[in-house]
mmCIF file of C-alpha atoms in Angstrom:
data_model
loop_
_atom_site.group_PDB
_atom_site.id
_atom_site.type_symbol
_atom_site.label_atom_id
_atom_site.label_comp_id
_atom_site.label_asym_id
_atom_site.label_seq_id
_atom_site.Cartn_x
_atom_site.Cartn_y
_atom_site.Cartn_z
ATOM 1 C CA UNK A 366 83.095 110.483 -184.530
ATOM 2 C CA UNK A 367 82.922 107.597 -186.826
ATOM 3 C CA UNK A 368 84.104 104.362 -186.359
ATOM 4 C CA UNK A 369 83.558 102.944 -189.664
ATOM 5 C CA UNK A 370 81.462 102.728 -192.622
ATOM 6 C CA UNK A 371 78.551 102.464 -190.305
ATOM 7 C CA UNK A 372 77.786 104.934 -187.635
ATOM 8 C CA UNK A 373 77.379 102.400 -185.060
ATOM 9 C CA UNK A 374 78.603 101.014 -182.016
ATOM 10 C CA UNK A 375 82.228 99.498 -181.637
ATOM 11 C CA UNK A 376 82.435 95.752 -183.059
ATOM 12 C CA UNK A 377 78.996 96.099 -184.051
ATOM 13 C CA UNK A 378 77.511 96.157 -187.955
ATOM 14 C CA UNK A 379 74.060 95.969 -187.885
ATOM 15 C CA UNK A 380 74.401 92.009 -187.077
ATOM 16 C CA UNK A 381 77.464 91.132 -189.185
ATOM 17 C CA UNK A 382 80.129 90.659 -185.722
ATOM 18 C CA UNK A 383 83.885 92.526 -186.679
ATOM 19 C CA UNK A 384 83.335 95.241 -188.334
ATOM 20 C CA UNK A 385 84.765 98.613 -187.203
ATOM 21 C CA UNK A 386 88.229 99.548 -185.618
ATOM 22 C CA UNK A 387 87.567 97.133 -182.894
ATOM 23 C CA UNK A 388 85.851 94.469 -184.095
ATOM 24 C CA UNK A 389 86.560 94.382 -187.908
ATOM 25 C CA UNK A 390 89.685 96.365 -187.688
ATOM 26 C CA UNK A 391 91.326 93.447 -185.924
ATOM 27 C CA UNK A 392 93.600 92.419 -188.487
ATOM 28 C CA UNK A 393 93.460 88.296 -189.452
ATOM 29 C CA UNK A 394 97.050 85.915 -189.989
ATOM 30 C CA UNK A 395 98.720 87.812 -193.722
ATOM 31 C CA UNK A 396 97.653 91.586 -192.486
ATOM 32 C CA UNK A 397 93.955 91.517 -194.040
ATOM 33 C CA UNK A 398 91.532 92.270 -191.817
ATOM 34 C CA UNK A 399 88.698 89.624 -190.821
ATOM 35 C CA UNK A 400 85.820 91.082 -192.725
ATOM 36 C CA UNK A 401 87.462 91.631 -195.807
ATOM 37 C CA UNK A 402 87.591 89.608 -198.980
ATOM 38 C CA UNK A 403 90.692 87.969 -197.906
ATOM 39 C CA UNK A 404 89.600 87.049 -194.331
ATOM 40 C CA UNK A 405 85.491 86.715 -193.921
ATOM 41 C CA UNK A 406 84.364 86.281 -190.710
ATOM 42 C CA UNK A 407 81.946 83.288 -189.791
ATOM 43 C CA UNK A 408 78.801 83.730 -188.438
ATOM 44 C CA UNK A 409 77.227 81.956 -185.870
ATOM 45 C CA UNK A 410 75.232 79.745 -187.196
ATOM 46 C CA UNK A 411 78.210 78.603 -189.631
ATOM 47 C CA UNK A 412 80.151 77.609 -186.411
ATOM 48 C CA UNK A 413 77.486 76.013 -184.585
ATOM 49 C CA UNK A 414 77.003 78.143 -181.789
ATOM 50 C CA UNK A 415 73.924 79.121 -180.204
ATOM 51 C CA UNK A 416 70.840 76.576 -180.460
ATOM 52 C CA UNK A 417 68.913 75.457 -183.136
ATOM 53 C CA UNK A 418 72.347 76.420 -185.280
ATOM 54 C CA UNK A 419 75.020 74.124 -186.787
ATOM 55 C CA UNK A 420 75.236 71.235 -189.167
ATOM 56 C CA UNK A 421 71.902 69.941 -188.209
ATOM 57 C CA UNK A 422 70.224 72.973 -188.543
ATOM 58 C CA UNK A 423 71.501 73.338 -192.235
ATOM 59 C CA UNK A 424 69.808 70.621 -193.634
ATOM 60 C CA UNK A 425 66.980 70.715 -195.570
ATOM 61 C CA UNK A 426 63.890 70.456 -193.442
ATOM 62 C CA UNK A 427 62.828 67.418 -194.589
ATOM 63 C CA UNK A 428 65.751 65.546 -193.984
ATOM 64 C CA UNK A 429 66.032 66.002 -190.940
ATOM 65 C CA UNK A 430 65.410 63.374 -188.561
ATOM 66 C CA UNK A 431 62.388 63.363 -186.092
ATOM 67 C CA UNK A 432 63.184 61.686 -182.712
ATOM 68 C CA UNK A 433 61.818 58.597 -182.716
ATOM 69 C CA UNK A 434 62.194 58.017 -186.485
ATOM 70 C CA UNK A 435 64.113 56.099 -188.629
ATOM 71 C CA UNK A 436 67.643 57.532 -189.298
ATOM 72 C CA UNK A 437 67.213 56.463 -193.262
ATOM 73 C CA UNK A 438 65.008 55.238 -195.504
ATOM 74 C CA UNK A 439 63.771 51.238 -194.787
ATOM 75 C CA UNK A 440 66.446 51.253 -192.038
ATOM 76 C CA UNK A 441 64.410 49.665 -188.695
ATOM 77 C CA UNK A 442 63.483 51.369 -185.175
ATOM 78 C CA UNK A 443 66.169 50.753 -182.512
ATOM 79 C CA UNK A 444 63.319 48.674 -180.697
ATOM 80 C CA UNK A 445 62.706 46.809 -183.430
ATOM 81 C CA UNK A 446 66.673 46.105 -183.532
ATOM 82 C CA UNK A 447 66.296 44.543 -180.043
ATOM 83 C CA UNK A 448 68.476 47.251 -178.647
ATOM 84 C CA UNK A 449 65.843 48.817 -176.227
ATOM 85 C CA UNK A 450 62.431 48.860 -175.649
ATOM 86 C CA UNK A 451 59.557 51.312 -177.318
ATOM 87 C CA UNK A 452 59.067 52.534 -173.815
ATOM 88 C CA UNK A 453 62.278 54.130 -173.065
ATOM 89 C CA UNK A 454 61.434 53.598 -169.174
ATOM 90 C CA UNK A 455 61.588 49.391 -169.426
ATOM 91 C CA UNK A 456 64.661 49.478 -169.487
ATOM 92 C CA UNK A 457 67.107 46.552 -171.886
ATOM 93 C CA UNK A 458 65.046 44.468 -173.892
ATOM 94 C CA UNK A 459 65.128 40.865 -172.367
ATOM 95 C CA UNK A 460 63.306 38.220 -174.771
ATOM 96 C CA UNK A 461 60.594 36.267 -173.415
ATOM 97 C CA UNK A 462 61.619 32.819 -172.243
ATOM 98 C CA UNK A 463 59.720 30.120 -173.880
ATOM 99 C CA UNK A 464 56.910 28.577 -172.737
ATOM 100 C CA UNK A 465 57.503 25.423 -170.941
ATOM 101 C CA UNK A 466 56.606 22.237 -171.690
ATOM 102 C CA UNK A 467 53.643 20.272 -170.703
ATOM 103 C CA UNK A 468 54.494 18.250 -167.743
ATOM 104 C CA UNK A 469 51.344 16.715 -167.398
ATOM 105 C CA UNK A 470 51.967 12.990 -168.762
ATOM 106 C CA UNK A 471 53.599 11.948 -165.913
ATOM 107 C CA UNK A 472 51.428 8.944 -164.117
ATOM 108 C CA UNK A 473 52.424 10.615 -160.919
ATOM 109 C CA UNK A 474 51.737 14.378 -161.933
ATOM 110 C CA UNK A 475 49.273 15.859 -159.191
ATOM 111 C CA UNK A 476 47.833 19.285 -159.744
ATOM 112 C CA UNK A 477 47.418 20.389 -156.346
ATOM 113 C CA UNK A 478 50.613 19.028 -155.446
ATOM 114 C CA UNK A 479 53.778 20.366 -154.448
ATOM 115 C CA UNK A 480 56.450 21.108 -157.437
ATOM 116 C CA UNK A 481 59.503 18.838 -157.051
ATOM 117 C CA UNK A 482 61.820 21.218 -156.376
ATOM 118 C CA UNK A 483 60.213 22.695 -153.705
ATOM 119 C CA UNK A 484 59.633 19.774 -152.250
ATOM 120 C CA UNK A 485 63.415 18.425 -152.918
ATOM 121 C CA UNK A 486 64.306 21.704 -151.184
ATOM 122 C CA UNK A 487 61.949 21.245 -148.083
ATOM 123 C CA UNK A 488 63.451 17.763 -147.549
ATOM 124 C CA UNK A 489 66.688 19.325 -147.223
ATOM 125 C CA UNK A 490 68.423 18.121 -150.543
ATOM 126 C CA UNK A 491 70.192 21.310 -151.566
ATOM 127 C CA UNK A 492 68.341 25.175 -152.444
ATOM 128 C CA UNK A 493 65.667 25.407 -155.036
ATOM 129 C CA UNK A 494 67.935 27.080 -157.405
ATOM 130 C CA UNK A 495 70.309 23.938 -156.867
ATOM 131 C CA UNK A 496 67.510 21.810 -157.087
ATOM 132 C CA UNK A 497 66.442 22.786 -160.446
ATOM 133 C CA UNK A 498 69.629 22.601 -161.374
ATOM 134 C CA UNK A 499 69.672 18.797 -160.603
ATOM 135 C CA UNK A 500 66.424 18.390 -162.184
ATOM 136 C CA UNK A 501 67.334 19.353 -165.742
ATOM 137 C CA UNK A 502 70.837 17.737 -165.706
ATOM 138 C CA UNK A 503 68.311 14.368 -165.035
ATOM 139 C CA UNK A 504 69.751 13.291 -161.840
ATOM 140 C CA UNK A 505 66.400 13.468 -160.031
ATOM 141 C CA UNK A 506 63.983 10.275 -160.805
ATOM 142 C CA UNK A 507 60.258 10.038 -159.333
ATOM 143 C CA UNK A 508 58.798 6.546 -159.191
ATOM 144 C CA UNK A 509 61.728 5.380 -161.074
ATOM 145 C CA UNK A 510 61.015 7.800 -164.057
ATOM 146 C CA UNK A 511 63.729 10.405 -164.548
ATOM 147 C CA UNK A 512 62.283 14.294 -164.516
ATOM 148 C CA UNK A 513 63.958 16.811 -166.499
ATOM 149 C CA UNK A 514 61.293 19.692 -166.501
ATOM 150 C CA UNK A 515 60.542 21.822 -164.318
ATOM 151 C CA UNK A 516 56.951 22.827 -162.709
ATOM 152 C CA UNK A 517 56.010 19.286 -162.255
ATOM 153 C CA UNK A 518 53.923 18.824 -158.788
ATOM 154 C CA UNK A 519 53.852 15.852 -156.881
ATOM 155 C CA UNK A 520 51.827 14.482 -153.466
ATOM 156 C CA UNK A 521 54.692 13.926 -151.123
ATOM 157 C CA UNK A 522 52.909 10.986 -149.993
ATOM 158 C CA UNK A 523 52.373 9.078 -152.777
ATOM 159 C CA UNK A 524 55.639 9.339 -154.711
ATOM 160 C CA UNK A 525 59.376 8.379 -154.328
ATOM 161 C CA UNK A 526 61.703 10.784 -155.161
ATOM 162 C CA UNK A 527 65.462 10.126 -155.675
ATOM 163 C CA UNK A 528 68.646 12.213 -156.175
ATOM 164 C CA UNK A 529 71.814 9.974 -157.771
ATOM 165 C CA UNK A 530 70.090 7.364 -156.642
ATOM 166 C CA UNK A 531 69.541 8.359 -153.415
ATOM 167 C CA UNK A 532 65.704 8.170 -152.301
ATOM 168 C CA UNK A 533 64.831 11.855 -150.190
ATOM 169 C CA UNK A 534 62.380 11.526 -147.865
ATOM 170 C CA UNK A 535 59.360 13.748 -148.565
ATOM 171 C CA UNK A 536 56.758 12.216 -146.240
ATOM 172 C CA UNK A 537 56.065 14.396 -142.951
ATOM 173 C CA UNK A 538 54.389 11.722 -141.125
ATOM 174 C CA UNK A 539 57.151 10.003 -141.454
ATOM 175 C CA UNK A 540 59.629 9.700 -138.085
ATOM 176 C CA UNK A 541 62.860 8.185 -137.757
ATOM 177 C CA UNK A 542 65.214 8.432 -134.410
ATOM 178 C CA UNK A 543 68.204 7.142 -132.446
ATOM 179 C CA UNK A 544 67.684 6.243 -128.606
ATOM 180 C CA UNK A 545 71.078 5.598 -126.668
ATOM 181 C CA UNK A 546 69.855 2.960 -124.429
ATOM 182 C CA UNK A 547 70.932 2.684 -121.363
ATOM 183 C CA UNK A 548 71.395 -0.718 -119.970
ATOM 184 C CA UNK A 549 69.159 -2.193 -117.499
ATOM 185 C CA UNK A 550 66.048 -0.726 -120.167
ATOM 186 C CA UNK A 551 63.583 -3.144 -121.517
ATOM 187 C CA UNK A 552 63.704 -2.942 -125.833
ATOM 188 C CA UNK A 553 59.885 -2.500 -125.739
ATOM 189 C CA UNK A 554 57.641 0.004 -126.020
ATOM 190 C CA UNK A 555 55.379 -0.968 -122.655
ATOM 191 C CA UNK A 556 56.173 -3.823 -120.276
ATOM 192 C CA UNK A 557 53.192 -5.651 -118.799
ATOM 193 C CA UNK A 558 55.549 -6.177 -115.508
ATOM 194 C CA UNK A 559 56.281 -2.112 -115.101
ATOM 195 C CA UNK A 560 59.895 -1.827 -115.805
ATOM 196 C CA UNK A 561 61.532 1.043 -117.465
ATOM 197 C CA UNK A 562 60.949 0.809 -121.558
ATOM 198 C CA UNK A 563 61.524 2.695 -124.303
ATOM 199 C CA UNK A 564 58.531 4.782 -123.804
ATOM 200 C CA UNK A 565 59.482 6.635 -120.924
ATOM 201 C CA UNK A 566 62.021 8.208 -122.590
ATOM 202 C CA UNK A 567 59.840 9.609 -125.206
ATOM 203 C CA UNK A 568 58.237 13.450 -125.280
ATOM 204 C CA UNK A 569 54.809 13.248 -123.454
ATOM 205 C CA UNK A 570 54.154 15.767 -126.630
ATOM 206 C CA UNK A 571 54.814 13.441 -129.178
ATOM 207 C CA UNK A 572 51.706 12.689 -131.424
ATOM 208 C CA UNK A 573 53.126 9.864 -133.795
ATOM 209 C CA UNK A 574 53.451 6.482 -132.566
ATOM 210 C CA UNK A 575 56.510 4.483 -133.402
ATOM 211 C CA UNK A 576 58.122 1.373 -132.780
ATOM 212 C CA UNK A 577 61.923 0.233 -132.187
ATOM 213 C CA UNK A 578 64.076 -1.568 -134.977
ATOM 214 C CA UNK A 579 65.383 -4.806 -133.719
ATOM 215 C CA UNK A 580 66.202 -5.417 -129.939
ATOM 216 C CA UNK A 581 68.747 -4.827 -127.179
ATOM 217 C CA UNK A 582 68.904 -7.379 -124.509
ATOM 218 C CA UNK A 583 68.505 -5.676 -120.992
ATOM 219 C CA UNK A 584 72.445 -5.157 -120.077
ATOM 220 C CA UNK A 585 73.639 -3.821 -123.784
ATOM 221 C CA UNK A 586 73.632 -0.444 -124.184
ATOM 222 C CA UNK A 587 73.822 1.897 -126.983
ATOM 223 C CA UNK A 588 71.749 2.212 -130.664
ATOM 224 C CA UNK A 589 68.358 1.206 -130.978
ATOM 225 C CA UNK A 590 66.530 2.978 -133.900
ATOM 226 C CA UNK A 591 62.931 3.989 -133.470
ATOM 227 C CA UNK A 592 60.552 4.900 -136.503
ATOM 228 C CA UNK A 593 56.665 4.894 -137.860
ATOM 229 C CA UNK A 594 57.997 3.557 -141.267
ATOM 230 C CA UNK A 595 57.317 0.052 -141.640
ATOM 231 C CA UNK A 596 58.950 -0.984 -144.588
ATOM 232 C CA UNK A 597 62.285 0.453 -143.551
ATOM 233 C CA UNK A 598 62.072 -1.607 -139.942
ATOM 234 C CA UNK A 599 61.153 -4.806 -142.326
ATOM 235 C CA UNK A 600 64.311 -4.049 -144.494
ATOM 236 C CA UNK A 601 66.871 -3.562 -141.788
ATOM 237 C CA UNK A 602 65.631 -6.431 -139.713
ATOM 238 C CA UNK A 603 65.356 -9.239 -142.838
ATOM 239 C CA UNK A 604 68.619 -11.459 -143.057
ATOM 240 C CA UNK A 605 68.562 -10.793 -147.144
ATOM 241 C CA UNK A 606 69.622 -7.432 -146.859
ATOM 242 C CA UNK A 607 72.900 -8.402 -144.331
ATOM 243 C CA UNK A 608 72.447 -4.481 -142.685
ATOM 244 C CA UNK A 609 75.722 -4.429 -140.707
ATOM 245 C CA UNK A 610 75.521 -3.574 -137.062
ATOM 246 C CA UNK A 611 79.196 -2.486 -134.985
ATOM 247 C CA UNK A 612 79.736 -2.916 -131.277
ATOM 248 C CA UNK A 613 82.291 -2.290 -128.445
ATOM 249 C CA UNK A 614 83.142 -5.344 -126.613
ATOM 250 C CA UNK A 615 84.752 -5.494 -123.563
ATOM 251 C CA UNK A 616 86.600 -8.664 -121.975
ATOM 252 C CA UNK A 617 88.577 -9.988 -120.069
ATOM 253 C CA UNK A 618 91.858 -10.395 -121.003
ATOM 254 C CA UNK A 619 95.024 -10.476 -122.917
ATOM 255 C CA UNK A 620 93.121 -11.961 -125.773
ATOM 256 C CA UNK A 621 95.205 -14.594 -127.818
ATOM 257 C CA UNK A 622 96.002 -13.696 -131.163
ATOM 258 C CA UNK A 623 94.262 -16.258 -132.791
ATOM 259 C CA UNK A 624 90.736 -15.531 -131.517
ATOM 260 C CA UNK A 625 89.834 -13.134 -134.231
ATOM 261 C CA UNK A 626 90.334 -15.296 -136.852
ATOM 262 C CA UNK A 627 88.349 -17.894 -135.371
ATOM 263 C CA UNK A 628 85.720 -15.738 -134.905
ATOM 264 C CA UNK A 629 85.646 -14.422 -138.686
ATOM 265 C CA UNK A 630 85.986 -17.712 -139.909
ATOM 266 C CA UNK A 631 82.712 -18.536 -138.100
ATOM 267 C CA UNK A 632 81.482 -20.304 -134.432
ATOM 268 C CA UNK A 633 79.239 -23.225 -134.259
ATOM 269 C CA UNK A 634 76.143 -22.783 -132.128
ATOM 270 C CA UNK A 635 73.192 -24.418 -131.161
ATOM 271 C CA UNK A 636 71.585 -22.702 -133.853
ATOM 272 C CA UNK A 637 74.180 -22.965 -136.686
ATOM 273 C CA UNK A 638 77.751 -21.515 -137.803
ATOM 274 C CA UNK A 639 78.005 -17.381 -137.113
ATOM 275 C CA UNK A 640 80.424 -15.628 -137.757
ATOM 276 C CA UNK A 641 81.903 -11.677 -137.277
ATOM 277 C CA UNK A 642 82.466 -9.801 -140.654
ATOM 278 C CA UNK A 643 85.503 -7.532 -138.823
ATOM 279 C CA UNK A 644 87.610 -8.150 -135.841
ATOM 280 C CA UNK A 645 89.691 -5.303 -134.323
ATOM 281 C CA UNK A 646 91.542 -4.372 -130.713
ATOM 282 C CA UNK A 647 90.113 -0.708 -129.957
ATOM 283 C CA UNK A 648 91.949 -0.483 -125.805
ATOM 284 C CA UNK A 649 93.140 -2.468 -123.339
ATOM 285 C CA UNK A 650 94.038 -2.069 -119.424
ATOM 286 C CA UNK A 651 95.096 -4.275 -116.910
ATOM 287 C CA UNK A 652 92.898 -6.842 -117.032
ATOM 288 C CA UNK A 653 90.398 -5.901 -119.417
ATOM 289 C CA UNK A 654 90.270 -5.481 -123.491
ATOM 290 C CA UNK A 655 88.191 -3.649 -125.965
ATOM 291 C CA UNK A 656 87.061 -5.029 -129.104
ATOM 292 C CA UNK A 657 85.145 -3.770 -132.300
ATOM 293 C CA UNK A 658 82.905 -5.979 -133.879
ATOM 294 C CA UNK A 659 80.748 -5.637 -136.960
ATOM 295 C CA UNK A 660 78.278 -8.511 -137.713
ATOM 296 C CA UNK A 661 75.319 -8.240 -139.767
ATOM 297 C CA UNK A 662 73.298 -11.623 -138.213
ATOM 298 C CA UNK A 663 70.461 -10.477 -136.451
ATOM 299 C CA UNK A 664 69.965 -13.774 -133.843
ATOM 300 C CA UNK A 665 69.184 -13.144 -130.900
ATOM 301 C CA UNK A 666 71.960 -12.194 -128.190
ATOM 302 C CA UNK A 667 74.586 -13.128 -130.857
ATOM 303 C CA UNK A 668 77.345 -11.116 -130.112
ATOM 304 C CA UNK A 669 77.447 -12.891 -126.219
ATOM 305 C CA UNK A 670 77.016 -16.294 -127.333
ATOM 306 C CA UNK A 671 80.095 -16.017 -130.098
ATOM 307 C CA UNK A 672 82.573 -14.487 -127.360
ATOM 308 C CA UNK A 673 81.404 -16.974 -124.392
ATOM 309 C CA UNK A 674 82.168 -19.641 -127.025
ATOM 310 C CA UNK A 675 85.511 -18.997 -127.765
ATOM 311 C CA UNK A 676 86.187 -17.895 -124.033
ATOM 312 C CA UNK A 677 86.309 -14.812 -123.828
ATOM 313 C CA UNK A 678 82.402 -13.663 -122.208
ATOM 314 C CA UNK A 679 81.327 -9.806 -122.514
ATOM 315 C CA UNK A 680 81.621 -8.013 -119.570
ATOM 316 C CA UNK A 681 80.369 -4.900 -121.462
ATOM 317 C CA UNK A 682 78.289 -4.293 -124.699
ATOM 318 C CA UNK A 683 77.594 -1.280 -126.648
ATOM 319 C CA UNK A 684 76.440 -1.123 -129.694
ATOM 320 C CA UNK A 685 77.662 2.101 -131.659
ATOM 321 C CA UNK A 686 76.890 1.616 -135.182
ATOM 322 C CA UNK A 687 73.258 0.275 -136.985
ATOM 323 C CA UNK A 688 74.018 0.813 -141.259
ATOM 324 C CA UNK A 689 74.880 4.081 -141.692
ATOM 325 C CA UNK A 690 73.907 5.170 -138.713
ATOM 326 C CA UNK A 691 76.360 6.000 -135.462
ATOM 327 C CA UNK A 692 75.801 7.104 -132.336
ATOM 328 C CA UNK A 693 78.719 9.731 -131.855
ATOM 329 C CA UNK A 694 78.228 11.630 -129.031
ATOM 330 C CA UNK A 695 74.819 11.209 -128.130
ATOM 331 C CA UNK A 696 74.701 11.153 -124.070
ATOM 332 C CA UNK A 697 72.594 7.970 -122.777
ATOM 333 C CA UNK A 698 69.094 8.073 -122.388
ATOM 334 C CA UNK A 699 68.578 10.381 -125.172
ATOM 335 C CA UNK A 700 66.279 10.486 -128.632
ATOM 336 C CA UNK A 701 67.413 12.341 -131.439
ATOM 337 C CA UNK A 702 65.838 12.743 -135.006
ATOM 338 C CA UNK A 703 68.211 11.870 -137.736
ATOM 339 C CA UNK A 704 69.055 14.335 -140.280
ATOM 340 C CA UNK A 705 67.913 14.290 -143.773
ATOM 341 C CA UNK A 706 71.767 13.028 -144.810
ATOM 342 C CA UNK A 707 70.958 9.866 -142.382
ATOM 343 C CA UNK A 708 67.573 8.923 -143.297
ATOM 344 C CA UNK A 709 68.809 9.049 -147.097
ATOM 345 C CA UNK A 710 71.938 6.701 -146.243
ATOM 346 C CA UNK A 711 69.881 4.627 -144.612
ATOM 347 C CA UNK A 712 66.984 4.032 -146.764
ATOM 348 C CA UNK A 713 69.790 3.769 -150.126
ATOM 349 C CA UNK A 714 71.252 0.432 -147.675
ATOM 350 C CA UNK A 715 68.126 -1.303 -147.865
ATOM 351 C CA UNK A 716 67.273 -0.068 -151.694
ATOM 352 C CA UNK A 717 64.860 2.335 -150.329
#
């Protein structure tokens, strides 16, 4: 039986797809059928099926693009472009950052140092990132120089580094406390007659040795600062720098209303006119009233002699507040280091 011109199988021609009653009999749209003049079939390469076939495979050999090259004549690699790498693995190009500059030049520049702002970071100023940050917007001076590159190393011990004009402390030998004293404790470190002093309220394990900022009589109670740092205790102890220091007072009263302006417009003592820099009623019960001071004199038992001249002498005296520093909530008989916050406050009140 034939099924065509060719004595093959259904819808096959010898390679040539719809010829036959099946395959090429199929009529196309207008009644022609597919394989005719009016309706030629497509082949498979012509449509772009099967691989290695289509558009690409039509072109001339040699323009045809190898992988890798150029897609036209002087036109540049993609990596050349910037848009990736030769290595297809490395992932986006990223450009090189540039080199840094030398930071050598810097009187205080140490090579085996510490970089600033690891060191700014240690001290507890902010994160490195952050710290960076503040060194190349130039708020960060060393020695009074402003830095605003990075990498430069510094000895901790030799240098003074300041953020807003705010000196950091970057010295670990360096110790600064706060010792609520209780009253009826000598201000000393030993006492030649044996009673209680400041040292027996220091840890046994404590390997620096440091010395108390200004003094306490015996009965007041309350903020005595204790550090290694000599400069600092000269600062906050030397009249010129008028360090204010607050305390609680406690009389007897009803006070009269006029004894706090007498007492800011200044007492005479033996020693000369004092005076209080603020006056103000904290408490009062029956019998007894509470009074905040601030005065920045540092004479000795000053606070007593100014009350017990106008009338009114302490009963009770605590002192809360030394610069920046305040006691809070610290229990009696305690020693606390100050935080990095503190010991910045309080070396920026004595231009430290």
């Amino acid at each position: 039986m034939a099924y065509g011109k060719n004595n093959s199988r259904p819808g096959h021609t010898g390679g040539s797809k719809g010829s036959g009653p099946q395959g090429g009999g199929r009529k196309a749209k207008g009644g022609a059928p597919k394989n005719s003049k009016y309706g030629a079939s497509q082949s498979g390469a012509s449509r772009g099926k099967g691989k290695g076939k289509g558009k690409y495979s039509e072109l001339p050999k040699r323009e045809r693009r190898a992988p890798g090259r150029p897609y036209r004549s002087g036109e540049a690699f993609a990596h050349e472009r910037g848009e990736y790498r030769a290595n297809k693995w490395a992932g986006p190009h990223r450009p090189r950052r540039p080199r840094a500059a030398p930071v050598d030049h810097f009187d205080f520049y140490d090579e085996n140092g510490v970089r600033l702002q690891k060191l700014m970071a240690q001290a507890g100023v902010a994160s490195r990132r952050v710290c960076e940050q503040m060194i190349t917007e130039g708020r960060v001076t060393v020695n009074g120089e402003a830095v605003t590159e990075l990498g430069v190393r510094v000895n901790p011990a030799d240098v003074v580094v300041q953020v807003d004009g705010m000196t950091v402390q970057t010295n670990d030998k360096l110790v600064y406390m706060a010792f609520n004293k209780p009253a009826g404790i000598v201000s000393t470190m030993e006492d030649p007659d044996g009673r209680p002093c400041i040292k027996d309220f220091l840890r046994s394990s404590m390997t620096e040795r440091v010395f108390h900022v200004g003094r306490l009589d015996v009965e007041t109670e309350g903020l005595l600062l204790l550090t290694n740092d000599g400069e600092l205790a000269n600062r906050l102890t030397h009249p010129s720098y008028e360090v204010p220091k607050t305390y609680l007072v406690q009389v007897r009263g009803p006070v009269e209303s006029g004894v706090g302006a007498q007492l800011k417009k200044g007492v005479r003592l033996e020693d000369g006119v004092s005076r209080v820099d603020s006056f103000k009623l904290v408490d009062s019960a029956p019998g007894h009233v509470l009074i905040e001071v601030s005065i920045h004199s540092g004479k000795n038992r000053i606070v007593r002699r100014l009350f017990e001249a106008v009338g009114y002498p302490v009963e009770k005296l605590v002192r809360v507040e030394m610069g920046p520093v305040r006691i809070g909530s610290q229990k009696q008989g305690t020693v606390r280091n100050l935080s990095k916050v503190e010991i910045g406050h309080l070396l920026a009140s004595v231009d430290m």
